Short mmCIF file of C-alpha atoms in Angstrom, two decimals:
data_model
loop_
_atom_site.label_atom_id
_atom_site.label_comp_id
_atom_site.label_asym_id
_atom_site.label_seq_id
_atom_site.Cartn_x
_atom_site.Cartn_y
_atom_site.Cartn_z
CA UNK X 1 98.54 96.13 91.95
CA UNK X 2 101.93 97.58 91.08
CA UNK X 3 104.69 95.69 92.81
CA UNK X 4 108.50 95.76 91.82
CA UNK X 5 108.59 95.05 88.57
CA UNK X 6 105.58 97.19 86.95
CA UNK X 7 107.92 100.23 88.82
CA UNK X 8 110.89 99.01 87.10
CA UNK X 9 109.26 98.85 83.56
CA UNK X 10 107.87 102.71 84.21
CA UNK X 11 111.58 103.59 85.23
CA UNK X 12 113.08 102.04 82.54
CA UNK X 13 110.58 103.62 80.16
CA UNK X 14 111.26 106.93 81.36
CA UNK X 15 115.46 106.43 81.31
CA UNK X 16 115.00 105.27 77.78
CA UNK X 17 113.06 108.19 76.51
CA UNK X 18 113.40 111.20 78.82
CA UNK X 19 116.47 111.60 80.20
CA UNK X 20 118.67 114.97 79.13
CA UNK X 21 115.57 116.51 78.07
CA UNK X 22 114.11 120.19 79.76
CA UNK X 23 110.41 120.16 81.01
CA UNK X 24 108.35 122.97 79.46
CA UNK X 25 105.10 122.53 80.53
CA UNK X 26 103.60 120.83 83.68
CA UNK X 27 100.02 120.21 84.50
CA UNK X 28 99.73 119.01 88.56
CA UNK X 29 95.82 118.40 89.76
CA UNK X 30 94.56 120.27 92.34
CA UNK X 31 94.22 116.76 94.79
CA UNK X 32 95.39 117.13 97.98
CA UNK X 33 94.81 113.19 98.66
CA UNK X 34 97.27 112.36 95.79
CA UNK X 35 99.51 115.52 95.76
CA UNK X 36 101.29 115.37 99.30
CA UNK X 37 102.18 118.38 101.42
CA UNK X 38 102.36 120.94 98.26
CA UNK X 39 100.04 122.90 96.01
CA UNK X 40 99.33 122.55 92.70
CA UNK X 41 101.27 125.78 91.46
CA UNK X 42 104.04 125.33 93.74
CA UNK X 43 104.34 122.27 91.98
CA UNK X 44 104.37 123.12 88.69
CA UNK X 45 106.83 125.99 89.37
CA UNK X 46 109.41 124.08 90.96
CA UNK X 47 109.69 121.72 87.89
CA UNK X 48 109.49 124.12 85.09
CA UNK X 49 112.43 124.64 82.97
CA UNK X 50 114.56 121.90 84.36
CA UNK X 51 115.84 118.77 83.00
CA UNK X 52 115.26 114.91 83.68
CA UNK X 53 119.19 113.67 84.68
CA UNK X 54 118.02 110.24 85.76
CA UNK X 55 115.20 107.44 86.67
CA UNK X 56 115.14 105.65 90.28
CA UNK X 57 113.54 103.51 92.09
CA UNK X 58 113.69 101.43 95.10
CA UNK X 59 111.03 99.35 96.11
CA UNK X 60 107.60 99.93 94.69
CA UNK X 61 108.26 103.62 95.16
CA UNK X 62 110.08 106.29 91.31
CA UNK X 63 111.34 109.54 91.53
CA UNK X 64 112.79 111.68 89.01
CA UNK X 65 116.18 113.43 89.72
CA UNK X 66 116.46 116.92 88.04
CA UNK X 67 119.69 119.10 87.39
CA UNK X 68 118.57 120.73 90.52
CA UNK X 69 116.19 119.54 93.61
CA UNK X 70 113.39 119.63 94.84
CA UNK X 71 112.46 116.04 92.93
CA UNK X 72 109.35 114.60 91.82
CA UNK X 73 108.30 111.56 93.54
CA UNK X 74 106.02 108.45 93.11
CA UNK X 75 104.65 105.98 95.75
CA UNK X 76 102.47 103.62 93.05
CA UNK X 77 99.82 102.71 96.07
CA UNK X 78 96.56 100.48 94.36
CA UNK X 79 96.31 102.01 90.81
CA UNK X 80 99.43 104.10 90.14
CA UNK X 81 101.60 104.42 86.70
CA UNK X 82 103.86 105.85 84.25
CA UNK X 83 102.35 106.58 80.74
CA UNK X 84 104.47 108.23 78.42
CA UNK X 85 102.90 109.06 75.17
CA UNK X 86 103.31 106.72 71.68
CA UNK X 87 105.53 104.51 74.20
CA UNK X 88 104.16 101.02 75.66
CA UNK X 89 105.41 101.19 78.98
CA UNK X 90 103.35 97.88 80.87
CA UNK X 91 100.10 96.76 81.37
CA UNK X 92 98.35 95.64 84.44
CA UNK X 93 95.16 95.86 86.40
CA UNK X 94 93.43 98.54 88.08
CA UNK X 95 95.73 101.44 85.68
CA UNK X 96 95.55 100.83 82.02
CA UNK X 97 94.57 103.78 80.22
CA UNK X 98 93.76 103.10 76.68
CA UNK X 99 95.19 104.55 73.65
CA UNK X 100 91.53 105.93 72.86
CA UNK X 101 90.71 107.66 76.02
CA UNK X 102 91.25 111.33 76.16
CA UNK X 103 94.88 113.02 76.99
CA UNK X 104 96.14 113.64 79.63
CA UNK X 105 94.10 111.20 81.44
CA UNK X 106 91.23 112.18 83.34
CA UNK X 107 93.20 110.68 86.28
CA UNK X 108 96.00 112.21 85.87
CA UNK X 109 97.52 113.28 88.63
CA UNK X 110 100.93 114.85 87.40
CA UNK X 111 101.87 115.88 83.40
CA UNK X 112 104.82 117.21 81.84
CA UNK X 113 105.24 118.14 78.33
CA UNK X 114 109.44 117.99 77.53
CA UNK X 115 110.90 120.38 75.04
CA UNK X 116 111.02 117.65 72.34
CA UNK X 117 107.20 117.41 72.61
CA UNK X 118 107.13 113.99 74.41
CA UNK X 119 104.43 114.04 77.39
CA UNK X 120 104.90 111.85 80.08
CA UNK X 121 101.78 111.56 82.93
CA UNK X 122 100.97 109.85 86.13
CA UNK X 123 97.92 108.33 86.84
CA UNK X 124 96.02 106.93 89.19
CA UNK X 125 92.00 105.96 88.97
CA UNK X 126 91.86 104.77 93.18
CA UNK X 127 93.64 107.30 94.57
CA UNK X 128 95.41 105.60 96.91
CA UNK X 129 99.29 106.88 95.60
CA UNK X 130 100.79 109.67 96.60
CA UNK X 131 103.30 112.26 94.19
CA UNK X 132 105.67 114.62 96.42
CA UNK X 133 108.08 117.04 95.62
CA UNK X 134 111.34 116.59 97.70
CA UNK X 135 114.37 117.85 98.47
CA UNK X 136 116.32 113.90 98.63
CA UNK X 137 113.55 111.50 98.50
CA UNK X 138 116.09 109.06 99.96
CA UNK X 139 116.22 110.54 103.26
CA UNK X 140 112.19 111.07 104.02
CA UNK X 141 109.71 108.00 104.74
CA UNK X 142 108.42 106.02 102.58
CA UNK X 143 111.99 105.60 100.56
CA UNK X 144 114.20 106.08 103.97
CA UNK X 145 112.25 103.23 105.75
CA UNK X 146 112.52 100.75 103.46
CA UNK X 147 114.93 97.39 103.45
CA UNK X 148 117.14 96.56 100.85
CA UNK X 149 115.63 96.46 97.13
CA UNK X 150 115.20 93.10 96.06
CA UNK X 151 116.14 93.60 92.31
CA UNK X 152 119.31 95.91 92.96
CA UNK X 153 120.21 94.78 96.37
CA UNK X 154 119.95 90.98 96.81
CA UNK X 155 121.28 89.69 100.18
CA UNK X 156 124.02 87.20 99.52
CA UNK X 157 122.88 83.70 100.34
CA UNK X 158 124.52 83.21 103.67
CA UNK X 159 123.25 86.95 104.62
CA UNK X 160 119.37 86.15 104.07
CA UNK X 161 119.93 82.28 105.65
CA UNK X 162 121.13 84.38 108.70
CA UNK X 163 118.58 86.72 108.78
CA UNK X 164 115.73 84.34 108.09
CA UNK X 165 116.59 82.02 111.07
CA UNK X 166 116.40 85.50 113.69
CA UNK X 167 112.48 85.86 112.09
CA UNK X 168 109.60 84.40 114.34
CA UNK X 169 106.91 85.59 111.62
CA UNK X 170 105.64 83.45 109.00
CA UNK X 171 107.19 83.48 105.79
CA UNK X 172 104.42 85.23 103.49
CA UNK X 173 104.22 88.20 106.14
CA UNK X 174 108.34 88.38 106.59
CA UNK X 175 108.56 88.85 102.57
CA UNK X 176 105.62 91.65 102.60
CA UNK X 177 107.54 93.38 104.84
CA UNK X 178 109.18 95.94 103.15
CA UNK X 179 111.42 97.49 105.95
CA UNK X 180 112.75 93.69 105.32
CA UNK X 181 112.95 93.40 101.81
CA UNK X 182 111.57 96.15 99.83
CA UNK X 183 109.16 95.56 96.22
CA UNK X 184 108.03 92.05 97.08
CA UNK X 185 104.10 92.15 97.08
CA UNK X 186 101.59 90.11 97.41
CA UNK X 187 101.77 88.49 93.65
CA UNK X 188 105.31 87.98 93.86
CA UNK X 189 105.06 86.26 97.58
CA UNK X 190 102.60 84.13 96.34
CA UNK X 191 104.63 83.15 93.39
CA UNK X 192 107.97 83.05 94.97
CA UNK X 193 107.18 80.53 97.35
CA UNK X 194 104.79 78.29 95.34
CA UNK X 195 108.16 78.28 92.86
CA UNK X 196 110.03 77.32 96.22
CA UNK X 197 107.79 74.63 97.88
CA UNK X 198 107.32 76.58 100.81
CA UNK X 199 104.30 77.00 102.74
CA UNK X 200 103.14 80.58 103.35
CA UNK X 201 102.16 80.27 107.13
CA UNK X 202 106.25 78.31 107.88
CA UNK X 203 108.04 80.40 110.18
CA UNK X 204 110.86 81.60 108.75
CA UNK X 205 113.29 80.59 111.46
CA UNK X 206 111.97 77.48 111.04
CA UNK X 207 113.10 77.08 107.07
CA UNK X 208 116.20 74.53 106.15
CA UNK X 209 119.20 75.49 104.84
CA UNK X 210 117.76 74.10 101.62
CA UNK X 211 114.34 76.25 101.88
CA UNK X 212 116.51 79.11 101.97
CA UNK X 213 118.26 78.66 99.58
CA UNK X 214 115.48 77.51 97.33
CA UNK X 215 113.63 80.69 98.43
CA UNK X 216 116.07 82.60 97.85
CA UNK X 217 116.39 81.53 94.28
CA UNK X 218 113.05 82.06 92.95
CA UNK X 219 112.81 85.41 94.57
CA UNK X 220 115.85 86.67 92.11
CA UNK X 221 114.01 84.32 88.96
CA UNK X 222 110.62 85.96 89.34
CA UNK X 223 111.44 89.30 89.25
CA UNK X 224 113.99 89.06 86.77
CA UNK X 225 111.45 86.67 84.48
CA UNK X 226 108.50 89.38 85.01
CA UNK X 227 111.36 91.79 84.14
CA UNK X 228 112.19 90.26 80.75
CA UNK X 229 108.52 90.00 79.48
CA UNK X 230 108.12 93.89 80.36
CA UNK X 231 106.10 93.11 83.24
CA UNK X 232 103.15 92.17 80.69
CA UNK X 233 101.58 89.65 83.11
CA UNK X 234 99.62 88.24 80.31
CA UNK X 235 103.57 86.79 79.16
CA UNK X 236 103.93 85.56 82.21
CA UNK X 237 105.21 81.53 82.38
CA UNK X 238 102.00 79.51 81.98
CA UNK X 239 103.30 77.31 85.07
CA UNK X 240 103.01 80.34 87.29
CA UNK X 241 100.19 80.26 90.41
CA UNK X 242 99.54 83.81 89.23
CA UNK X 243 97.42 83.17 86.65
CA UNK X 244 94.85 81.37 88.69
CA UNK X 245 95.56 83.44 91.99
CA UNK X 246 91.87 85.13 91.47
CA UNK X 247 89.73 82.12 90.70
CA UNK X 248 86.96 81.08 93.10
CA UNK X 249 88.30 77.97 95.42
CA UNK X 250 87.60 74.68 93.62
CA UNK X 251 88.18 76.22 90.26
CA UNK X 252 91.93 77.37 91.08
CA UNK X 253 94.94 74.76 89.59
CA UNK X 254 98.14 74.87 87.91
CA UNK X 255 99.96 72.50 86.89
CA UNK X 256 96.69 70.51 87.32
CA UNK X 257 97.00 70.84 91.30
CA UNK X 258 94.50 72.38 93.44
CA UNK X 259 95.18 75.91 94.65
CA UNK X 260 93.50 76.89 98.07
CA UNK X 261 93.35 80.21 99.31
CA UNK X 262 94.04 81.41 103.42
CA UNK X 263 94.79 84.68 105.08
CA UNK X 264 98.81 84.80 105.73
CA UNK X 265 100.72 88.04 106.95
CA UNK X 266 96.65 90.07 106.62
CA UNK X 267 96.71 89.36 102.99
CA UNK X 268 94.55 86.68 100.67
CA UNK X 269 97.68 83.86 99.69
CA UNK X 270 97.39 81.38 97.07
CA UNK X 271 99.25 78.21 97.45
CA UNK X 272 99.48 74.50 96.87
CA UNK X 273 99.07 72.04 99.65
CA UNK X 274 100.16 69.24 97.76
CA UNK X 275 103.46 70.93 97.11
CA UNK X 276 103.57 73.43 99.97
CA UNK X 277 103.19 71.64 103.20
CA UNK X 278 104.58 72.53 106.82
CA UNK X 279 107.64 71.19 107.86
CA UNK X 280 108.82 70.31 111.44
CA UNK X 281 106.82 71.13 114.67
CA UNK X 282 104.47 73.22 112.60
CA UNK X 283 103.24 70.12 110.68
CA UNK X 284 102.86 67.86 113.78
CA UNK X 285 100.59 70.63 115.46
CA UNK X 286 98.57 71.38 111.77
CA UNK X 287 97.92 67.39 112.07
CA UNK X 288 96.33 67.47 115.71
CA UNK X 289 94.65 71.10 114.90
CA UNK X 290 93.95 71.36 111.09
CA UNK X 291 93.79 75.12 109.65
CA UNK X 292 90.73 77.10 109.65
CA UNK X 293 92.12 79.80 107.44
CA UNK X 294 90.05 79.14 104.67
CA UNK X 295 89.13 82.63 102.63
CA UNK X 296 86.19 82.93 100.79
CA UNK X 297 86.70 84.15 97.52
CA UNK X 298 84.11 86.93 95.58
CA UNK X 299 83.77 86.72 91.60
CA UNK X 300 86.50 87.70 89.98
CA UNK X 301 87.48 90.99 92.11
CA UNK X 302 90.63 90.75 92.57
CA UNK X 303 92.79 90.82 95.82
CA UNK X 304 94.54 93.49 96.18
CA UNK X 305 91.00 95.35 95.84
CA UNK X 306 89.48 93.20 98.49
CA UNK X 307 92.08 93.60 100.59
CA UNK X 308 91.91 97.55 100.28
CA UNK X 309 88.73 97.41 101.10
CA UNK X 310 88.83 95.28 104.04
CA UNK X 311 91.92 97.63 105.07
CA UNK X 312 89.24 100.56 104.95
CA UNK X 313 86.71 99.26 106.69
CA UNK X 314 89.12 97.99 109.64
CA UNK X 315 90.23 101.68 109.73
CA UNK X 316 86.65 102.79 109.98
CA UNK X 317 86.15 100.40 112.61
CA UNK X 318 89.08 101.46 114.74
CA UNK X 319 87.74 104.86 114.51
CA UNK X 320 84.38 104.56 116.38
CA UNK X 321 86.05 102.35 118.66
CA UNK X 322 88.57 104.79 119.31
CA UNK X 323 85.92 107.75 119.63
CA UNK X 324 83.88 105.71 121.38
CA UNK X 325 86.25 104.86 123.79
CA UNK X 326 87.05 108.85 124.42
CA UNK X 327 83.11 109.92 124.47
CA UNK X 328 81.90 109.35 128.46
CA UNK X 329 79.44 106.16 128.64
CA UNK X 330 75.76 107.42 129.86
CA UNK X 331 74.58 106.58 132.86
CA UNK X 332 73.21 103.18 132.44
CA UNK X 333 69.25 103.07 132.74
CA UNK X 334 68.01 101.17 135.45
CA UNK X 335 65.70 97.94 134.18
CA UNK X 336 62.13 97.02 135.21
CA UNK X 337 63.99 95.21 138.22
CA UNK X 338 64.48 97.93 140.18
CA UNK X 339 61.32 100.02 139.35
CA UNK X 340 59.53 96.67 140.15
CA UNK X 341 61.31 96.93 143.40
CA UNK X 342 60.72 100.02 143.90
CA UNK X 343 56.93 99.50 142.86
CA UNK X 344 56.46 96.48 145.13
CA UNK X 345 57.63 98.58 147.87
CA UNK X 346 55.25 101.39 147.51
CA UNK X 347 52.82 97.97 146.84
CA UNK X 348 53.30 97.27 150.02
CA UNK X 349 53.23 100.45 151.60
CA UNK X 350 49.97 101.04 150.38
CA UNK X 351 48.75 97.70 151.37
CA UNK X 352 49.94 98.29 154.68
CA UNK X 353 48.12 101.38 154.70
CA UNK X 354 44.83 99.77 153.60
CA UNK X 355 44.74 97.14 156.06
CA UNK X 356 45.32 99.65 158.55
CA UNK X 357 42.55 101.73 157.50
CA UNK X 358 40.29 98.68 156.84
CA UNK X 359 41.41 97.74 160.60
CA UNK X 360 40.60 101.20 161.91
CA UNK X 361 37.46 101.34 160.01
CA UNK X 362 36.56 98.21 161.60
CA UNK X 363 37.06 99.50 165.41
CA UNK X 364 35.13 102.61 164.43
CA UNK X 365 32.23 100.18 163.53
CA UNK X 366 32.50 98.20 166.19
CA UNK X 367 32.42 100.92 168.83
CA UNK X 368 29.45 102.32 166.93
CA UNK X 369 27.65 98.95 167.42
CA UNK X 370 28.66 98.81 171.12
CA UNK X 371 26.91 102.40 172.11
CA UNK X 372 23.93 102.20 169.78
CA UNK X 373 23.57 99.06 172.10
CA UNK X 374 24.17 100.93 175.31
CA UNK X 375 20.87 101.94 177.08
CA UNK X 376 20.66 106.09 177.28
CA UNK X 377 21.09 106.74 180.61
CA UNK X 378 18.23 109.06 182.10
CA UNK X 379 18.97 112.52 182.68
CA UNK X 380 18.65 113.54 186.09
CA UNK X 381 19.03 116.84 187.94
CA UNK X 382 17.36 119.41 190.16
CA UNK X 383 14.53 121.10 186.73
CA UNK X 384 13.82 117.31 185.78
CA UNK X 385 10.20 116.05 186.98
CA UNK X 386 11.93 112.74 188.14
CA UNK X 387 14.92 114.13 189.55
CA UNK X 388 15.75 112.36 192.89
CA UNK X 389 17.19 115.50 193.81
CA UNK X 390 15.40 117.20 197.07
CA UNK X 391 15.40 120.84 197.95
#
């Protein structure tokens, strides 16, 4: 994934061999995901016939400042870069287009053809960046809510000991943060605190003067180091956690030390517990309560791809919850409890009613018997030959 210095190399690339030259031709795609809040003609009219007067950056995010706004700009995301044709820009995973694949790239998202007939594109193959066109990209989110770049702003030393010991987050989230520090990612985390000894999960107010320091240190020597090697990852130092940061657990080392892998600040971190161990009341309570923040690792897919994915499906989740928690519950059905109930009642009704009409059929029976017992009494009266009755 693109972090700080794979933007740096692209806007270095691009200050090298575009600047003071007029754009002629511009090819935007017609992708509303990637291409924010503007069509794809709009586009491509608004940068025609204008020049390239400088390269920025800050953070993981480019833009391109023009004799004359609105300006192109660049938020990397999963998959994002700069090509610029016949120049090597940098390499790394999840982007490279090679030198025998059509151009412009299939993925392209936004080419430009200058009037010296260099063609510069950006691509990306996840779609998960986004290219605007905007008036001061300074003063609009992403760029406007971001902390102080860590290549071009460093804090001074006693600055970032001050504002570490104010931070109640663990370290590893703190430096992802990039309304903190912006360009750090999860790579250069990883790295910059297995470089400084420092556990991922310490809290930051929690770090010694010394940690600090140390930490503060490494951050400046990574970047710089990736910097000098063109952020070619495959140049990296060989001592470096990164090369081992996507091996399955029990196959990671460096250095010949074990590399374990747990969840710190939502993301998959690398580090090594012989070397990075709690400090203070955080190490007396990992003793009595060991971690359980073990990840599970899968192949060789890498993290930031995992951890996309995990991101989407937590989105998904959240929305059924949330619609499900709008949408009225049905009435709940009422079990075989009640209707049982409700059946031994009319049970018993009916039972009730049989006895009684077993108990009146019995009377009936029994008065029956009792008169076809009874003797007939003899008729008498005054036209009967026995009547007792004189004249």
């Amino acid at each position: 994934m693109p972090e700080l210095p794979e933007v740096e190399a692209a806007r270095r690339a691009i200050e090298e061999n575009c600047l003071g030259k007029k754009i002629t031709r511009a090819i935007i795609a017609n992708d509303s995901k990637v291409i924010d809040g503007v069509s794809a003609s709009d586009f491509e009219s608004s940068i025609l016939g204008k020049t390239i007067v400088s390269a920025n950056r800050k953070g993981k995010n480019l833009w391109l400042h023009l004799d004359s706004p609105p300006f192109p700009s660049f938020q990397f995301g999963m998959a994002g870069a700069i090509y610029i044709k016949g120049v090597a820009v940098t390499k790394y995973k999840r982007s490279t287009v090679k030198d025998s694949d059509e151009w412009p790239s299939k993925y392209s998202k936004f080419f430009i053809e200058l009037d010296d007939g260099l063609e510069l594109c950006f691509t990306d193959k996840r779609r998960f960046a986004k290219v605007r066109l905007l008036k001061d990209p300074t003063l609009v989110p992403p760029i406007s809510d971001l902390g102080p770049d860590a290549l071009l702003e460093p804090m001074a030393i006693n600055q970032f000991s001050e504002s570490l010991s104010k931070k109640k987050l663990s370290i590893k989230a703190l430096l992802l943060d990039q309304g903190y520090i912006s360009g750090i990612g999860n790579w250069i985390a990883d790295e910059v605190l297995y470089q400084a000894r420092i556990h991922p999960l310490q809290v930051a107010a929690s770090l010694s003067k010394e940690q600090c320091a140390a930490l503060h240190k490494c951050v400046k020597e990574v970047i710089e180091k990736a910097l000098e090697v063109g952020a070619d990852s495959s140049q990296f130092p060989s001592n470096w956690i990164f090369h081992s940061r996507e091996k399955k657990p029990g196959k990671a080392f460096v250095d010949g030390k074990r590399i374990d892998f747990i969840s710190a600040g939502g993301r998959t971190t690398a580090y090594v517990p012989e070397l990075q161990k709690l400090s203070g009341n955080q190490a007396k309570k990992a003793a009595v309560k060991p971690e359980k923040q073990t990840v599970k690792r899968k192949g060789s897919k890498d993290d930031e791809e995992e951890e996309s994915e995990d991101a989407d499906d937590k989105a998904k989740l959240k929305q059924v919850a949330e619609s499900r928690g709008r949408s009225k519950k049905p009435p709940v059905k009422r079990k075989s409890s009640e209707s049982d109930e409700s059946d031994d009642s009319n049970n018993d009704e009916s039972d009730k009613n049989g006895d009684q009409k077993k108990k009146s059929q019995k009377v009936t029976s029994s008065r029956k018997n009792k008169l076809a017992k009874t003797p007939k009494r003899k008729v008498t009266g005054p036209n009967n030959k026995n009547s007792q009755w004189k004249k």
